[in-house]
Structure formats: C-alpha cells, structure tokens
JSON list of C-alpha atoms in Angstrom, two decimals:
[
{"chain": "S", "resi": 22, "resn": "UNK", "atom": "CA", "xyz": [35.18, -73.87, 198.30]},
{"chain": "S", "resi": 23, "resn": "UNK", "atom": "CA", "xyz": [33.83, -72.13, 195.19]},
{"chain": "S", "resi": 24, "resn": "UNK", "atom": "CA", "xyz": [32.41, -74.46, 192.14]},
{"chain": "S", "resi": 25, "resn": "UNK", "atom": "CA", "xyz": [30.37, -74.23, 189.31]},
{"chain": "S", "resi": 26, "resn": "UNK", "atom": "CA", "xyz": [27.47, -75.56, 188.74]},
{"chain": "S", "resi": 27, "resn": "UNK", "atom": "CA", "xyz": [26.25, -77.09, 185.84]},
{"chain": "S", "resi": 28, "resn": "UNK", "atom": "CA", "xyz": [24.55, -75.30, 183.18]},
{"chain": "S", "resi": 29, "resn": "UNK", "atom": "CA", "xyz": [21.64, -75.32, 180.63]},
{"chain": "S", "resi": 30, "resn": "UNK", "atom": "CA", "xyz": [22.66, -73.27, 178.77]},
{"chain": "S", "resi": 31, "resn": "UNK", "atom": "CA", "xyz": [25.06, -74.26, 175.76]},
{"chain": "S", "resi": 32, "resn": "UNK", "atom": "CA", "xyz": [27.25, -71.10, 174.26]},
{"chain": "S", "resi": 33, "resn": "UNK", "atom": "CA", "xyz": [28.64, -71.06, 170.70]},
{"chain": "S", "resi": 34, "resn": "UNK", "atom": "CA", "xyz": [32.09, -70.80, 172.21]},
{"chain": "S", "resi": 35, "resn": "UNK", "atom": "CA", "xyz": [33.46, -73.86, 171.46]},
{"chain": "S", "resi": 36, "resn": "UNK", "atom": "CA", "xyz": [37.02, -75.13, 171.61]},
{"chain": "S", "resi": 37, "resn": "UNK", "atom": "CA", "xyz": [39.38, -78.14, 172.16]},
{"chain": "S", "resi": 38, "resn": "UNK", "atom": "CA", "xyz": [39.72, -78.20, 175.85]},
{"chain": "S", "resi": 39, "resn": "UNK", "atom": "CA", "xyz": [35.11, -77.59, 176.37]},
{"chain": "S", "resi": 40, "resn": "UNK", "atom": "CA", "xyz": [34.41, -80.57, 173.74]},
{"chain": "S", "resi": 41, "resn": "UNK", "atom": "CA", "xyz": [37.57, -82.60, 175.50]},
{"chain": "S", "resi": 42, "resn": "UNK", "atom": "CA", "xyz": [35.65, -82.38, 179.01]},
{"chain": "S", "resi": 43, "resn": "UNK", "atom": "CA", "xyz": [31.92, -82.27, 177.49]},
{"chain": "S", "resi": 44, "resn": "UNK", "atom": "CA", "xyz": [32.46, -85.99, 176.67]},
{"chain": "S", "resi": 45, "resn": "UNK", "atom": "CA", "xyz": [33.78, -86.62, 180.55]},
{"chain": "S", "resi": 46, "resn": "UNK", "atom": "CA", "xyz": [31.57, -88.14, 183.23]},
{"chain": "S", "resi": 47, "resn": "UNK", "atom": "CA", "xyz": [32.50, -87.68, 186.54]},
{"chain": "S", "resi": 48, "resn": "UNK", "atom": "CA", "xyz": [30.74, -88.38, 189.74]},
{"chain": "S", "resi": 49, "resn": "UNK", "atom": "CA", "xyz": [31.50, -84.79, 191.04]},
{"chain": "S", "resi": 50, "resn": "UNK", "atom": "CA", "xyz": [33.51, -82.49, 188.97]},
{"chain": "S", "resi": 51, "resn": "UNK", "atom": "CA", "xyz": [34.58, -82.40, 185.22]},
{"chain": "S", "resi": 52, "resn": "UNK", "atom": "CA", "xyz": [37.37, -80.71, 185.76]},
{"chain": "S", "resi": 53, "resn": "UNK", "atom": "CA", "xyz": [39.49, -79.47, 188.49]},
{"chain": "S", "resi": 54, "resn": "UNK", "atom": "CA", "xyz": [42.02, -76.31, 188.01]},
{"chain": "S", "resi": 55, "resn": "UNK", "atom": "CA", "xyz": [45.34, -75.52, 188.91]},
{"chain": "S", "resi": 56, "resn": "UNK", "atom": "CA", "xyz": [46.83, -72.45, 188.52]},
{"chain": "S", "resi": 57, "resn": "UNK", "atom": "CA", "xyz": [48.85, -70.04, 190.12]},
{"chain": "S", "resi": 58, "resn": "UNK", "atom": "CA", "xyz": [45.88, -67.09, 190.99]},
{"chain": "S", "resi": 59, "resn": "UNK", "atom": "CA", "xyz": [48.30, -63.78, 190.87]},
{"chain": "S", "resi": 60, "resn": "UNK", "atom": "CA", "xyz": [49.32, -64.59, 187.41]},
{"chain": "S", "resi": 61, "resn": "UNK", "atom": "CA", "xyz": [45.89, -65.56, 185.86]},
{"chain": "S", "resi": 62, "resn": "UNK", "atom": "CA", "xyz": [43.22, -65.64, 188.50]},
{"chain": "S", "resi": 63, "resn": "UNK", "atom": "CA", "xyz": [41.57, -61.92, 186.77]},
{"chain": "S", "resi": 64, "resn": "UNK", "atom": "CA", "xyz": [42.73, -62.39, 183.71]},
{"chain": "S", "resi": 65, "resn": "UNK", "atom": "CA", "xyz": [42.84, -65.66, 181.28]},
{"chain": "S", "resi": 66, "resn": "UNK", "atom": "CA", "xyz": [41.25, -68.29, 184.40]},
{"chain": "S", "resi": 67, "resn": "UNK", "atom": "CA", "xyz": [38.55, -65.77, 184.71]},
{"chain": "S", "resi": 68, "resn": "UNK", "atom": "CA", "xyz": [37.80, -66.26, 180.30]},
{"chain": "S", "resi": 69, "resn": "UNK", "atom": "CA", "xyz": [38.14, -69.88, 180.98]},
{"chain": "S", "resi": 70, "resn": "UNK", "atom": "CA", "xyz": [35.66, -70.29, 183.91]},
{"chain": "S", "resi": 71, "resn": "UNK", "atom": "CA", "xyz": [33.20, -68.52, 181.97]},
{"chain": "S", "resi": 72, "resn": "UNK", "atom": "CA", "xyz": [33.50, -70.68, 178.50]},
{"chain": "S", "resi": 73, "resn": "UNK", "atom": "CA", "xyz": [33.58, -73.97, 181.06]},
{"chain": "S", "resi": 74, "resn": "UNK", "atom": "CA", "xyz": [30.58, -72.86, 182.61]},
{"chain": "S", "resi": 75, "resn": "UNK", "atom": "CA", "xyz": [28.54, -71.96, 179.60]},
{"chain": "S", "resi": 76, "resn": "UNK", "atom": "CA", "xyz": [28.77, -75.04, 178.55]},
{"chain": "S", "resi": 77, "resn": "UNK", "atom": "CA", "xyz": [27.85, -76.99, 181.45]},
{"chain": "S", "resi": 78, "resn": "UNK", "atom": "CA", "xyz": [31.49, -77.84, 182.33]},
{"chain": "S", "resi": 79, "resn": "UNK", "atom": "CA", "xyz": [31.28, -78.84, 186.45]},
{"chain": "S", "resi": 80, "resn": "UNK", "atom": "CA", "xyz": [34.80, -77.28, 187.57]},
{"chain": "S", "resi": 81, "resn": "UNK", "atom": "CA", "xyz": [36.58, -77.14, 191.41]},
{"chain": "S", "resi": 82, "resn": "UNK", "atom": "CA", "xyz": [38.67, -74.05, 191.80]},
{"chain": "S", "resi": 83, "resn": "UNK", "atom": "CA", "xyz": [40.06, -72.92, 194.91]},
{"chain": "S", "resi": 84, "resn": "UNK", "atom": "CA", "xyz": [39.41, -69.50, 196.04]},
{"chain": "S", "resi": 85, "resn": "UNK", "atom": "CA", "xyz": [40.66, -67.34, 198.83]},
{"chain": "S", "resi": 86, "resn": "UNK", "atom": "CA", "xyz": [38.29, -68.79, 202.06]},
{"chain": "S", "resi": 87, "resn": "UNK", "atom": "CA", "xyz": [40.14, -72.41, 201.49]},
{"chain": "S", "resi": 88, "resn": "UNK", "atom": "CA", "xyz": [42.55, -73.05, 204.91]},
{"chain": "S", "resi": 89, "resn": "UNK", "atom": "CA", "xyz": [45.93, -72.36, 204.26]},
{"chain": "S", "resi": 90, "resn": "UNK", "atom": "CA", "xyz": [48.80, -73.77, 205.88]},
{"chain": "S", "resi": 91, "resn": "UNK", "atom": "CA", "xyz": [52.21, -75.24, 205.33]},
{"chain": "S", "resi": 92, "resn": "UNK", "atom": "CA", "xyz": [50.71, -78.34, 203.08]},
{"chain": "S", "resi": 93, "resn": "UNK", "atom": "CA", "xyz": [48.11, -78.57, 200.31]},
{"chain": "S", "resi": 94, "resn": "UNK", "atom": "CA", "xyz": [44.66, -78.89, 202.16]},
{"chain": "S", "resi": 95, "resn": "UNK", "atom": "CA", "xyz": [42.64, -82.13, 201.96]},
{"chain": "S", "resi": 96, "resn": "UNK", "atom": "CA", "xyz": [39.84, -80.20, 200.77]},
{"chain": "S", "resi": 97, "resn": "UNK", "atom": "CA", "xyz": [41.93, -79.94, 197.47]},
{"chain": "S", "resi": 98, "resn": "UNK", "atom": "CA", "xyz": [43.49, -83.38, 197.43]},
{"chain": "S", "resi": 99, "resn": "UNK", "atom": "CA", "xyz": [39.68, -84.32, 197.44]},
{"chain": "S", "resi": 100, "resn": "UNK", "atom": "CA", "xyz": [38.53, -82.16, 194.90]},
{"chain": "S", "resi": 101, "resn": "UNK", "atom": "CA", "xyz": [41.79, -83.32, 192.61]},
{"chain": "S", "resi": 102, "resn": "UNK", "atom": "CA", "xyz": [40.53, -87.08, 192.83]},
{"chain": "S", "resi": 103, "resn": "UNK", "atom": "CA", "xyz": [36.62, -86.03, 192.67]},
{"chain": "S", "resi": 104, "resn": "UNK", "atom": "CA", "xyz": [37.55, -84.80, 189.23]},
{"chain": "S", "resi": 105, "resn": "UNK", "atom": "CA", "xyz": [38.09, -86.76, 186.19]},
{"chain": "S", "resi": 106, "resn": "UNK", "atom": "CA", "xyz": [40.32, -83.92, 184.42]},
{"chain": "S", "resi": 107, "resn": "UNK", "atom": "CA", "xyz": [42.99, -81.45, 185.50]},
{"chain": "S", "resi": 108, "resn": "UNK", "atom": "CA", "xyz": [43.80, -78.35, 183.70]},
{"chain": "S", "resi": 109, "resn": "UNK", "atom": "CA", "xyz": [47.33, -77.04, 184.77]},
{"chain": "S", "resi": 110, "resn": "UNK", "atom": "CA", "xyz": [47.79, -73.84, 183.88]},
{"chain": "S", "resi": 111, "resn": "UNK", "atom": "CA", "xyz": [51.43, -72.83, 184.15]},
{"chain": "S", "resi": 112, "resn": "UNK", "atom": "CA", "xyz": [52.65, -68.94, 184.44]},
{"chain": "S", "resi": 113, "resn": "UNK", "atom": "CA", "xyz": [55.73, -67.53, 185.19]},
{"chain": "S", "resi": 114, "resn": "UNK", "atom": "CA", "xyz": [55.27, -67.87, 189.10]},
{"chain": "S", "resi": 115, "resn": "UNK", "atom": "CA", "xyz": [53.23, -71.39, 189.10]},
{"chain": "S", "resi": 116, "resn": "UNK", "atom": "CA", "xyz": [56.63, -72.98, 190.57]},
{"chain": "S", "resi": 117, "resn": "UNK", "atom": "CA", "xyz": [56.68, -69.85, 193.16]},
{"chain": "S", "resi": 118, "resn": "UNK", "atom": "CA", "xyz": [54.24, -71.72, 195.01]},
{"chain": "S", "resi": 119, "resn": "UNK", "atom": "CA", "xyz": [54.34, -74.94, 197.01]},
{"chain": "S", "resi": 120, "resn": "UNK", "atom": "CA", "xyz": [50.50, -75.13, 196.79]},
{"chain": "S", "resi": 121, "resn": "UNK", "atom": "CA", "xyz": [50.46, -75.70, 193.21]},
{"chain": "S", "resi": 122, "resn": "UNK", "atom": "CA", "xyz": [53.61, -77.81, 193.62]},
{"chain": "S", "resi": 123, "resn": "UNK", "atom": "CA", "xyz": [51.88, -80.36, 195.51]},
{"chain": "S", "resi": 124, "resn": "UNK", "atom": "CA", "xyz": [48.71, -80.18, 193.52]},
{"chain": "S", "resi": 125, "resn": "UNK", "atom": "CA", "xyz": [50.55, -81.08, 190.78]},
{"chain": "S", "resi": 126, "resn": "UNK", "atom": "CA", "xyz": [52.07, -84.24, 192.29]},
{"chain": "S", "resi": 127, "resn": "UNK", "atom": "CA", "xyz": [48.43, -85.01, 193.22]},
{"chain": "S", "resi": 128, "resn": "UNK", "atom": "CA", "xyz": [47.23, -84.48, 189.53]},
{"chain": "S", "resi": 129, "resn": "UNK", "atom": "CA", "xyz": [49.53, -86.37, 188.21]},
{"chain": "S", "resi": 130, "resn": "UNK", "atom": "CA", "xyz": [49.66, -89.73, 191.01]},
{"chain": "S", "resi": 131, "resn": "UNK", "atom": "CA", "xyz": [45.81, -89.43, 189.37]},
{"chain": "S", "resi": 132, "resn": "UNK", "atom": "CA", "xyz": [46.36, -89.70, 185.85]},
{"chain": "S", "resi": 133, "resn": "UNK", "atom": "CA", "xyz": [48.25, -92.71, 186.91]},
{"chain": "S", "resi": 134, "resn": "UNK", "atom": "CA", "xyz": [46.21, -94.03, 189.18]},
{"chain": "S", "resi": 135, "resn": "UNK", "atom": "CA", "xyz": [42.76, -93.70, 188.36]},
{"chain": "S", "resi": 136, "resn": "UNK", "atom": "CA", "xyz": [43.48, -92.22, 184.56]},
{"chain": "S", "resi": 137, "resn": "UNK", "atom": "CA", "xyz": [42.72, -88.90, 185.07]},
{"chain": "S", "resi": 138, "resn": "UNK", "atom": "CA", "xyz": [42.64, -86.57, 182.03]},
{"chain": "S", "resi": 139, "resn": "UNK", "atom": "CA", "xyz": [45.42, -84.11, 181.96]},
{"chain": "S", "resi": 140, "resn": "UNK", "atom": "CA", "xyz": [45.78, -80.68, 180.04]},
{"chain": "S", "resi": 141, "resn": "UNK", "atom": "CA", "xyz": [48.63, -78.91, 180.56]},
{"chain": "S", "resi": 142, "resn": "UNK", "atom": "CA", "xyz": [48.46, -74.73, 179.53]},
{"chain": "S", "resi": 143, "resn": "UNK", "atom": "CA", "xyz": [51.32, -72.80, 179.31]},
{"chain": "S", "resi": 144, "resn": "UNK", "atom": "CA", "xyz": [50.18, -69.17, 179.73]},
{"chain": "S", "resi": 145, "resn": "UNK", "atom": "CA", "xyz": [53.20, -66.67, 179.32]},
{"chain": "S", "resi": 146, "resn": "UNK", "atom": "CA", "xyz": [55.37, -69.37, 179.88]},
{"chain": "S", "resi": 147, "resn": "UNK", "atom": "CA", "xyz": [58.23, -71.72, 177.36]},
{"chain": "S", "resi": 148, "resn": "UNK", "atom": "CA", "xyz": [56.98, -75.12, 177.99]},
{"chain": "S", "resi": 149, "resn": "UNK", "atom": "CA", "xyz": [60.95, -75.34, 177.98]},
{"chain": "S", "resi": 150, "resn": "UNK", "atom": "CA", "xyz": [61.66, -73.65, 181.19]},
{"chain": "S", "resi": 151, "resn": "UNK", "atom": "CA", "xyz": [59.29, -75.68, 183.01]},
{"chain": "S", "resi": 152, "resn": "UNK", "atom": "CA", "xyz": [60.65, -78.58, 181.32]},
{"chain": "S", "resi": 153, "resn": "UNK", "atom": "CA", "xyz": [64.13, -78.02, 181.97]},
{"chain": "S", "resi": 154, "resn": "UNK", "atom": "CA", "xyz": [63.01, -76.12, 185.46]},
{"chain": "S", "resi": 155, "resn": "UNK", "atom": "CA", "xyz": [65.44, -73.10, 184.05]},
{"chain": "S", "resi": 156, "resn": "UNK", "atom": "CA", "xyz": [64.30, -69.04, 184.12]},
{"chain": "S", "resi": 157, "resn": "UNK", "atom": "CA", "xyz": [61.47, -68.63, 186.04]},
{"chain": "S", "resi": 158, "resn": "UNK", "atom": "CA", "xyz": [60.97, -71.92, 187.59]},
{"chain": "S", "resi": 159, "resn": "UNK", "atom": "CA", "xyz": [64.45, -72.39, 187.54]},
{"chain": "S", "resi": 160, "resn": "UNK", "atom": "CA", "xyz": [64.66, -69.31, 190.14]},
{"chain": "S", "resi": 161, "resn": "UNK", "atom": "CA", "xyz": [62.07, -70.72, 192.23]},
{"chain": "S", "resi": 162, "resn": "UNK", "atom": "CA", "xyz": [63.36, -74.19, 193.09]},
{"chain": "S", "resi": 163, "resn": "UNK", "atom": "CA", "xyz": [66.65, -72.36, 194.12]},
{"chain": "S", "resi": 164, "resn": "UNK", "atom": "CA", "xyz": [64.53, -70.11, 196.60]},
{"chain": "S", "resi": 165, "resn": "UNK", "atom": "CA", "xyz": [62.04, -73.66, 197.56]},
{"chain": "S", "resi": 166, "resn": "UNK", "atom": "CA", "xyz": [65.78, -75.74, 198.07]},
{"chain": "S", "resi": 167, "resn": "UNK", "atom": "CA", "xyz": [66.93, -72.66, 200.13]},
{"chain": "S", "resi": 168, "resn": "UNK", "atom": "CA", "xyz": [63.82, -72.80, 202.51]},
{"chain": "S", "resi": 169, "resn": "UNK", "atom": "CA", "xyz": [63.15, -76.32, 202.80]},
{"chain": "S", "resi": 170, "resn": "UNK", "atom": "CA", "xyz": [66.63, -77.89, 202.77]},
{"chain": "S", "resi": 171, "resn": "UNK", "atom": "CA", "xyz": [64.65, -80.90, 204.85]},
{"chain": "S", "resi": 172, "resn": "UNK", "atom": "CA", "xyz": [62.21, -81.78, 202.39]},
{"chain": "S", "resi": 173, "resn": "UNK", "atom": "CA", "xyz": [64.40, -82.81, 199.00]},
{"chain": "S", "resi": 174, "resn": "UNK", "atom": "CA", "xyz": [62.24, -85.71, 198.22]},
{"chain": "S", "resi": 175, "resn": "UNK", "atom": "CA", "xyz": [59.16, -83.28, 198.29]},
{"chain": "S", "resi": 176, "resn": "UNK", "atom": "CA", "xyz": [61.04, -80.76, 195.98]},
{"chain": "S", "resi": 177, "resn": "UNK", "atom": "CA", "xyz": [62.35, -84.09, 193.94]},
{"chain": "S", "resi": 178, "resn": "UNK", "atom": "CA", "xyz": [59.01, -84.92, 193.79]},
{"chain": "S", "resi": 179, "resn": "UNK", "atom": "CA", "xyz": [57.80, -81.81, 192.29]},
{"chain": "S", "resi": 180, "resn": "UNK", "atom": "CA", "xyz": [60.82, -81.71, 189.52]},
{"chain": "S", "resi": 181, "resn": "UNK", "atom": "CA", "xyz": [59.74, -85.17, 188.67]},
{"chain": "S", "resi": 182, "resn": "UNK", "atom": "CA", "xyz": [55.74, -84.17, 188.13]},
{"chain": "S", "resi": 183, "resn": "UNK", "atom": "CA", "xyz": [57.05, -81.15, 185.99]},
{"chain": "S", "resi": 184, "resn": "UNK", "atom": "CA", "xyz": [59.11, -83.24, 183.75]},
{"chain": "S", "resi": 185, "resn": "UNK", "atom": "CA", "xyz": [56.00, -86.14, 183.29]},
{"chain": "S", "resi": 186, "resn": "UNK", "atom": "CA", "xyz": [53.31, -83.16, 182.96]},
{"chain": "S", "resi": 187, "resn": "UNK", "atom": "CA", "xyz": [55.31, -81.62, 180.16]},
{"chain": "S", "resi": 188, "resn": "UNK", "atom": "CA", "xyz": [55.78, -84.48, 178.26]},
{"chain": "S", "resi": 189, "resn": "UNK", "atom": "CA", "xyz": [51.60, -84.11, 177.55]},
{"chain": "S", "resi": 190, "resn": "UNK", "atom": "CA", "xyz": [50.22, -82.72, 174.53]},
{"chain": "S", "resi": 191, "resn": "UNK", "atom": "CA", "xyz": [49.24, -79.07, 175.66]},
{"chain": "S", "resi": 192, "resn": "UNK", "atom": "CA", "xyz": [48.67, -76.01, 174.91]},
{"chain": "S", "resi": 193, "resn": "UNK", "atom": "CA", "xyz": [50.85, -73.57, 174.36]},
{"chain": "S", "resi": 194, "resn": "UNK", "atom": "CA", "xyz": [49.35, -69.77, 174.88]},
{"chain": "S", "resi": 195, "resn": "UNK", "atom": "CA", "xyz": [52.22, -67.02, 174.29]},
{"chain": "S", "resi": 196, "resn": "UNK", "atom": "CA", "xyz": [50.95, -63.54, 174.77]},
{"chain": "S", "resi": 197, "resn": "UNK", "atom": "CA", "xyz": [47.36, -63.91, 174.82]},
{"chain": "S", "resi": 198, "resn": "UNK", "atom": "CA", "xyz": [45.20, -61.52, 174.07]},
{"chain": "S", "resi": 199, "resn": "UNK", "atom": "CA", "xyz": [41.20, -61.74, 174.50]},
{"chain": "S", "resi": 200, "resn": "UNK", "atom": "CA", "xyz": [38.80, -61.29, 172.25]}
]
C-alpha cells in the first residue's frame, strides 16, 4: 500500500480540489483516489499526487504490490472508508475495469453513509458517455455483461453509481496539457 505522508511544506500551487481537502479532517487519509492507472497513472495522477502532497494533502492510492483477485481487496474498501474524500478520476478505460467499478460503488455507499466528499474528474472523457454509459464505457459494460452474465446486480450496481457520481459538480478536464 503506497500513501503519502503529510507535509510541511506548503507550495504556491493552489487550486479548487487542494483548498477543498485542506479544510478536511480525517482520522487517516484526506483523500482517497480512484482512477484507472494505464490511462493516468504517469501522466495527470502523477501532477496531482505531487500538488496533494505539497500541500500536506494525506492521500491512499493503490499501487501495483496490492493483492489482486476477482473482487476489490479489503485493503481498499478500508482505505475508501478511512478517507473523508474521494477523487474519481474517469478516462476512457475507467469502466474497462471491475476494480474501479466496485470502488466506485464503495465511494459512493460512503458519501451516503458517512458523507464522504466526492469529486468527480473527467480526464479525456464526456461526462456524457459515462453518464449515459455510451462510447467508451458503453463498450465496456457490453464486454463486463458478456463475461459475467451471473453477476447483473453487480454490473446494475455499477450503472447505478455512474449515474449518482455524475450528477456531482466536477471537473471537467478535456485535453490537458501540463504546465
């Protein structure tokens, strides 16, 4: 499990999402992240994790030593309610993946529950397609409908979280580019 610890230091960067989860306290992490790692783990998470950490932001991330199997790991479901804010950050292939399917369900049985802060991203993504679970995501619930024929309440489930988390004020990050 890879964190962040919190830092001294207090960087000029400054934006809505660092002074959103500044003003958070949370017994063990600000903020935990979800996000689909071949789209944005090297790229626009990596820009994020720095700006969060330069300004003391305590974040959960899941990295590559994490058990895998069929079913989202406890470890994560424990990290999701350990934190008192979820980023989502959706990409094209976010829905490609079961993983962040189920953390998403988690995330948002949270904000209900316990009244978890949640930021939705869309990163190279229409907040429409995930919306309306067309393109994209679209073509991977076909594929996750296909494979798990057995498990429509789980894939129900995950159309239902999609529809609630898009219905939050987010941000909407079209092509990119850093600084």
């Amino acid at each position: 499990m890879e964190t962040e610890q919190s830092s001294s230091n207090s960087s000029s960067c400054s934006s809505p999402i660092t002074d959103t989860i500044l003003n958070i306290d949370s017994p063990k992490y600000d903020v935990f992240l979800s996000f689909r790692g071949e789209d944005t783990r090297k790229n626009f998470m990596g820009h994020l994790r720095v700006s969060l950490f330069a300004k003391g932001i305590k974040s959960f991330i899941d990295d590559d030593q994490i058990e895998r199997g069929r079913y989202i790991s406890t470890q994560l479901l424990q990290a999701i309610e350990d934190s008192k804010c979820s980023i989502v950050i959706f990409s094209p292939n976010y829905a490609s993946s079961t993983w962040c399917l189920d953390e998403l369900v988690k995330i948002i049985d949270c904000m209900k529950t316990r009244g978890q802060i949640v930021i939705p991203i869309f990163y190279n993504i229409d907040p429409s397609d995930i919306r309306k679970q067309t393109g994209r995501f679209g073509e991977s619930f076909a594929v996750h409908e296909q494979n798990l024929k057995d498990e429509m309440e789980r894939i129900n489930g995950w159309r239902t979280a999609l529809k609630e988390v898009t219905a939050l004020a987010g941000l909407d990050i079209q092509n990119y580019r850093y600084p």
